[in-house]
mmCIF file with all atom_site columns, C-alpha atoms in Angstrom:
data_model
loop_
_atom_site.group_PDB
_atom_site.id
_atom_site.type_symbol
_atom_site.label_atom_id
_atom_site.label_alt_id
_atom_site.label_comp_id
_atom_site.label_asym_id
_atom_site.label_entity_id
_atom_site.label_seq_id
_atom_site.pdbx_PDB_ins_code
_atom_site.Cartn_x
_atom_site.Cartn_y
_atom_site.Cartn_z
_atom_site.occupancy
_atom_site.B_iso_or_equiv
_atom_site.pdbx_formal_charge
_atom_site.auth_seq_id
_atom_site.auth_comp_id
_atom_site.auth_asym_id
_atom_site.auth_atom_id
_atom_site.pdbx_PDB_model_num
ATOM 1   C CA . ALA A 1 1   ? -62.435 -48.727 25.398  1.00 0.00 ? 1   ALA A CA 1
ATOM 2   C CA . ILE A 1 2   ? -61.564 -45.944 27.804  1.00 0.00 ? 2   ILE A CA 1
ATOM 3   C CA . ARG A 1 3   ? -58.161 -47.454 28.530  1.00 0.00 ? 3   ARG A CA 1
ATOM 4   C CA . GLU A 1 4   ? -57.604 -47.841 24.785  1.00 0.00 ? 4   GLU A CA 1
ATOM 5   C CA . ARG A 1 5   ? -58.539 -44.218 24.219  1.00 0.00 ? 5   ARG A CA 1
ATOM 6   C CA . GLU A 1 6   ? -56.274 -43.116 27.112  1.00 0.00 ? 6   GLU A CA 1
ATOM 7   C CA . ALA A 1 7   ? -53.421 -45.196 25.710  1.00 0.00 ? 7   ALA A CA 1
ATOM 8   C CA . ARG A 1 8   ? -53.974 -43.757 22.233  1.00 0.00 ? 8   ARG A CA 1
ATOM 9   C CA . LEU A 1 9   ? -54.077 -40.195 23.633  1.00 0.00 ? 9   LEU A CA 1
ATOM 10  C CA . ALA A 1 10  ? -50.942 -40.867 25.676  1.00 0.00 ? 10  ALA A CA 1
ATOM 11  C CA . ALA A 1 11  ? -49.204 -42.244 22.567  1.00 0.00 ? 11  ALA A CA 1
ATOM 12  C CA . GLU A 1 12  ? -50.289 -39.156 20.581  1.00 0.00 ? 12  GLU A CA 1
ATOM 13  C CA . ALA A 1 13  ? -49.029 -36.895 23.367  1.00 0.00 ? 13  ALA A CA 1
ATOM 14  C CA . ASP A 1 14  ? -45.720 -38.783 23.418  1.00 0.00 ? 14  ASP A CA 1
ATOM 15  C CA . GLU A 1 15  ? -45.458 -38.469 19.603  1.00 0.00 ? 15  GLU A CA 1
ATOM 16  C CA . GLN A 1 16  ? -46.181 -34.742 19.778  1.00 0.00 ? 16  GLN A CA 1
ATOM 17  C CA . ALA A 1 17  ? -43.586 -34.333 22.534  1.00 0.00 ? 17  ALA A CA 1
ATOM 18  C CA . ARG A 1 18  ? -41.048 -36.310 20.458  1.00 0.00 ? 18  ARG A CA 1
ATOM 19  C CA . LYS A 1 19  ? -41.788 -34.183 17.372  1.00 0.00 ? 19  LYS A CA 1
ATOM 20  C CA . ALA A 1 20  ? -41.551 -30.985 19.431  1.00 0.00 ? 20  ALA A CA 1
ATOM 21  C CA . GLU A 1 21  ? -38.176 -32.132 20.802  1.00 0.00 ? 21  GLU A CA 1
ATOM 22  C CA . GLU A 1 22  ? -36.971 -32.983 17.280  1.00 0.00 ? 22  GLU A CA 1
ATOM 23  C CA . GLU A 1 23  ? -38.120 -29.569 16.066  1.00 0.00 ? 23  GLU A CA 1
ATOM 24  C CA . ARG A 1 24  ? -36.355 -27.846 18.974  1.00 0.00 ? 24  ARG A CA 1
ATOM 25  C CA . ARG A 1 25  ? -33.138 -29.747 18.240  1.00 0.00 ? 25  ARG A CA 1
ATOM 26  C CA . ALA A 1 26  ? -33.408 -28.969 14.516  1.00 0.00 ? 26  ALA A CA 1
ATOM 27  C CA . GLN A 1 27  ? -33.861 -25.286 15.319  1.00 0.00 ? 27  GLN A CA 1
ATOM 28  C CA . GLU A 1 28  ? -30.874 -25.338 17.675  1.00 0.00 ? 28  GLU A CA 1
ATOM 29  C CA . ALA A 1 29  ? -28.768 -27.066 15.008  1.00 0.00 ? 29  ALA A CA 1
ATOM 30  C CA . ALA A 1 30  ? -29.892 -24.500 12.401  1.00 0.00 ? 30  ALA A CA 1
ATOM 31  C CA . GLU A 1 31  ? -29.087 -21.652 14.791  1.00 0.00 ? 31  GLU A CA 1
ATOM 32  C CA . ALA A 1 32  ? -25.652 -23.144 15.545  1.00 0.00 ? 32  ALA A CA 1
ATOM 33  C CA . ALA A 1 33  ? -25.007 -23.571 11.807  1.00 0.00 ? 33  ALA A CA 1
ATOM 34  C CA . ARG A 1 34  ? -26.100 -19.940 11.194  1.00 0.00 ? 34  ARG A CA 1
ATOM 35  C CA . ARG A 1 35  ? -23.767 -18.684 13.929  1.00 0.00 ? 35  ARG A CA 1
ATOM 36  C CA . GLU A 1 36  ? -20.883 -20.737 12.489  1.00 0.00 ? 36  GLU A CA 1
ATOM 37  C CA . GLU A 1 37  ? -21.563 -19.354 8.994   1.00 0.00 ? 37  GLU A CA 1
ATOM 38  C CA . GLU A 1 38  ? -21.717 -15.801 10.357  1.00 0.00 ? 38  GLU A CA 1
ATOM 39  C CA . ALA A 1 39  ? -18.413 -16.349 12.167  1.00 0.00 ? 39  ALA A CA 1
ATOM 40  C CA . ARG A 1 40  ? -16.845 -17.796 9.009   1.00 0.00 ? 40  ARG A CA 1
ATOM 41  C CA . LEU A 1 41  ? -18.096 -14.872 6.911   1.00 0.00 ? 41  LEU A CA 1
ATOM 42  C CA . ALA A 1 42  ? -16.856 -12.366 9.509   1.00 0.00 ? 42  ALA A CA 1
ATOM 43  C CA . GLU A 1 43  ? -13.442 -14.040 9.488   1.00 0.00 ? 43  GLU A CA 1
ATOM 44  C CA . GLU A 1 44  ? -13.342 -13.941 5.671   1.00 0.00 ? 44  GLU A CA 1
ATOM 45  C CA . ALA A 1 45  ? -14.329 -10.260 5.714   1.00 0.00 ? 45  ALA A CA 1
ATOM 46  C CA . GLN A 1 46  ? -11.590 -9.561  8.256   1.00 0.00 ? 46  GLN A CA 1
ATOM 47  C CA . LYS A 1 47  ? -9.030  -11.391 6.086   1.00 0.00 ? 47  LYS A CA 1
ATOM 48  C CA . ARG A 1 48  ? -10.159 -9.460  2.996   1.00 0.00 ? 48  ARG A CA 1
ATOM 49  C CA . LYS A 1 49  ? -9.918  -6.191  4.932   1.00 0.00 ? 49  LYS A CA 1
ATOM 50  C CA . ALA A 1 50  ? -6.405  -7.106  6.113   1.00 0.00 ? 50  ALA A CA 1
ATOM 51  C CA . GLU A 1 51  ? -5.403  -7.976  2.532   1.00 0.00 ? 51  GLU A CA 1
ATOM 52  C CA . GLU A 1 52  ? -6.866  -4.697  1.248   1.00 0.00 ? 52  GLU A CA 1
ATOM 53  C CA . ASP A 1 53  ? -5.055  -2.784  3.993   1.00 0.00 ? 53  ASP A CA 1
ATOM 54  C CA . GLN A 1 54  ? -1.797  -4.538  3.070   1.00 0.00 ? 54  GLN A CA 1
ATOM 55  C CA . LEU A 1 55  ? -2.302  -3.726  -0.618  1.00 0.00 ? 55  LEU A CA 1
ATOM 56  C CA . ALA A 1 56  ? -2.958  -0.082  0.248   1.00 0.00 ? 56  ALA A CA 1
ATOM 57  C CA . LEU A 1 57  ? 0.145   -0.024  2.442   1.00 0.00 ? 57  LEU A CA 1
ATOM 58  C CA . ASP A 1 58  ? 2.227   -1.636  -0.304  1.00 0.00 ? 58  ASP A CA 1
ATOM 59  C CA . ALA A 1 59  ? 0.935   0.943   -2.801  1.00 0.00 ? 59  ALA A CA 1
ATOM 60  C CA . ALA A 1 60  ? 1.766   3.777   -0.406  1.00 0.00 ? 60  ALA A CA 1
ATOM 61  C CA . TRP A 1 61  ? 5.312   2.474   0.080   1.00 0.00 ? 61  TRP A CA 1
ATOM 62  C CA . ALA A 1 62  ? 5.709   2.066   -3.686  1.00 0.00 ? 62  ALA A CA 1
ATOM 63  C CA . ALA A 1 63  ? 4.609   5.682   -4.166  1.00 0.00 ? 63  ALA A CA 1
ATOM 64  C CA . ILE A 1 64  ? 7.073   6.809   -1.491  1.00 0.00 ? 64  ILE A CA 1
ATOM 65  C CA . ARG A 1 65  ? 9.933   4.874   -3.128  1.00 0.00 ? 65  ARG A CA 1
ATOM 66  C CA . GLU A 1 66  ? 8.973   6.298   -6.534  1.00 0.00 ? 66  GLU A CA 1
ATOM 67  C CA . ARG A 1 67  ? 8.972   9.844   -5.133  1.00 0.00 ? 67  ARG A CA 1
ATOM 68  C CA . GLU A 1 68  ? 12.330  9.252   -3.415  1.00 0.00 ? 68  GLU A CA 1
ATOM 69  C CA . ALA A 1 69  ? 13.796  8.001   -6.697  1.00 0.00 ? 69  ALA A CA 1
ATOM 70  C CA . ARG A 1 70  ? 12.398  11.018  -8.562  1.00 0.00 ? 70  ARG A CA 1
ATOM 71  C CA . LEU A 1 71  ? 13.832  13.399  -5.946  1.00 0.00 ? 71  LEU A CA 1
ATOM 72  C CA . ALA A 1 72  ? 17.207  11.648  -6.054  1.00 0.00 ? 72  ALA A CA 1
ATOM 73  C CA . ALA A 1 73  ? 17.222  11.988  -9.855  1.00 0.00 ? 73  ALA A CA 1
ATOM 74  C CA . GLU A 1 74  ? 16.399  15.698  -9.525  1.00 0.00 ? 74  GLU A CA 1
ATOM 75  C CA . VAL A 1 75  ? 19.239  16.156  -7.010  1.00 0.00 ? 75  VAL A CA 1
ATOM 76  C CA . ASP A 1 76  ? 21.637  14.325  -9.346  1.00 0.00 ? 76  ASP A CA 1
ATOM 77  C CA . GLU A 1 77  ? 20.540  16.525  -12.251 1.00 0.00 ? 77  GLU A CA 1
ATOM 78  C CA . GLN A 1 78  ? 21.051  19.667  -10.161 1.00 0.00 ? 78  GLN A CA 1
ATOM 79  C CA . ALA A 1 79  ? 24.521  18.475  -9.123  1.00 0.00 ? 79  ALA A CA 1
ATOM 80  C CA . ARG A 1 80  ? 25.385  17.735  -12.777 1.00 0.00 ? 80  ARG A CA 1
ATOM 81  C CA . LYS A 1 81  ? 24.247  21.219  -13.842 1.00 0.00 ? 81  LYS A CA 1
ATOM 82  C CA . ALA A 1 82  ? 26.177  22.827  -10.983 1.00 0.00 ? 82  ALA A CA 1
ATOM 83  C CA . GLU A 1 83  ? 29.323  20.947  -12.065 1.00 0.00 ? 83  GLU A CA 1
ATOM 84  C CA . GLU A 1 84  ? 28.782  22.070  -15.686 1.00 0.00 ? 84  GLU A CA 1
ATOM 85  C CA . ASP A 1 85  ? 28.366  25.678  -14.497 1.00 0.00 ? 85  ASP A CA 1
ATOM 86  C CA . ARG A 1 86  ? 31.530  25.445  -12.381 1.00 0.00 ? 86  ARG A CA 1
ATOM 87  C CA . ARG A 1 87  ? 33.537  24.080  -15.319 1.00 0.00 ? 87  ARG A CA 1
ATOM 88  C CA . ALA A 1 88  ? 32.145  26.776  -17.638 1.00 0.00 ? 88  ALA A CA 1
ATOM 89  C CA . GLN A 1 89  ? 33.138  29.460  -15.128 1.00 0.00 ? 89  GLN A CA 1
ATOM 90  C CA . GLU A 1 90  ? 36.630  27.973  -14.810 1.00 0.00 ? 90  GLU A CA 1
ATOM 91  C CA . ALA A 1 91  ? 36.965  27.865  -18.598 1.00 0.00 ? 91  ALA A CA 1
ATOM 92  C CA . ALA A 1 92  ? 35.797  31.490  -18.842 1.00 0.00 ? 92  ALA A CA 1
ATOM 93  C CA . LYS A 1 93  ? 38.312  32.548  -16.171 1.00 0.00 ? 93  LYS A CA 1
ATOM 94  C CA . ALA A 1 94  ? 41.105  30.681  -17.940 1.00 0.00 ? 94  ALA A CA 1
ATOM 95  C CA . ALA A 1 95  ? 40.162  32.295  -21.266 1.00 0.00 ? 95  ALA A CA 1
ATOM 96  C CA . ARG A 1 96  ? 40.067  35.724  -19.600 1.00 0.00 ? 96  ARG A CA 1
ATOM 97  C CA . ARG A 1 97  ? 43.523  35.150  -18.026 1.00 0.00 ? 97  ARG A CA 1
ATOM 98  C CA . GLU A 1 98  ? 44.902  33.998  -21.388 1.00 0.00 ? 98  GLU A CA 1
ATOM 99  C CA . GLU A 1 99  ? 43.439  37.099  -23.081 1.00 0.00 ? 99  GLU A CA 1
ATOM 100 C CA . GLU A 1 100 ? 44.866  39.347  -20.356 1.00 0.00 ? 100 GLU A CA 1
ATOM 101 C CA . ALA A 1 101 ? 48.271  37.694  -20.718 1.00 0.00 ? 101 ALA A CA 1
ATOM 102 C CA . ARG A 1 102 ? 48.115  38.068  -24.512 1.00 0.00 ? 102 ARG A CA 1
ATOM 103 C CA . LEU A 1 103 ? 47.152  41.736  -24.206 1.00 0.00 ? 103 LEU A CA 1
ATOM 104 C CA . ALA A 1 104 ? 49.899  42.351  -21.643 1.00 0.00 ? 104 ALA A CA 1
ATOM 105 C CA . GLU A 1 105 ? 52.413  40.667  -23.935 1.00 0.00 ? 105 GLU A CA 1
ATOM 106 C CA . GLU A 1 106 ? 51.266  42.806  -26.883 1.00 0.00 ? 106 GLU A CA 1
ATOM 107 C CA . ALA A 1 107 ? 51.510  45.932  -24.746 1.00 0.00 ? 107 ALA A CA 1
ATOM 108 C CA . GLN A 1 108 ? 55.000  44.929  -23.662 1.00 0.00 ? 108 GLN A CA 1
ATOM 109 C CA . LYS A 1 109 ? 56.016  44.356  -27.293 1.00 0.00 ? 109 LYS A CA 1
ATOM 110 C CA . ARG A 1 110 ? 54.654  47.791  -28.332 1.00 0.00 ? 110 ARG A CA 1
ATOM 111 C CA . LYS A 1 111 ? 56.480  49.411  -25.431 1.00 0.00 ? 111 LYS A CA 1
ATOM 112 C CA . ALA A 1 112 ? 59.678  47.641  -26.420 1.00 0.00 ? 112 ALA A CA 1
ATOM 113 C CA . GLU A 1 113 ? 59.238  48.776  -30.026 1.00 0.00 ? 113 GLU A CA 1
ATOM 114 C CA . GLU A 1 114 ? 58.672  52.379  -28.961 1.00 0.00 ? 114 GLU A CA 1
#
């Protein structure tokens, strides 16, 4: 009976040791799975951050190109106005010269008549 009891106790101890080992392995597997999931989530977060950074950079470049286009249009408009002003001044000078020539011709005619 004693040997039976010792054998039963030894079998129970072996079963407890086996269950403890299984539990330890299950915990290690769960911990490894948790670490893998954390690494995967960190990688996804890093990818999202990189995508967000790229979108922000793209938006900044788009804003820069838009501003450059607006400035170029303003420069073109200023050049167009300057050309209009130059032509108006030339036309005014030509009209003034024509008027001066007409007046000189009239004065010459009056002098010739006198």
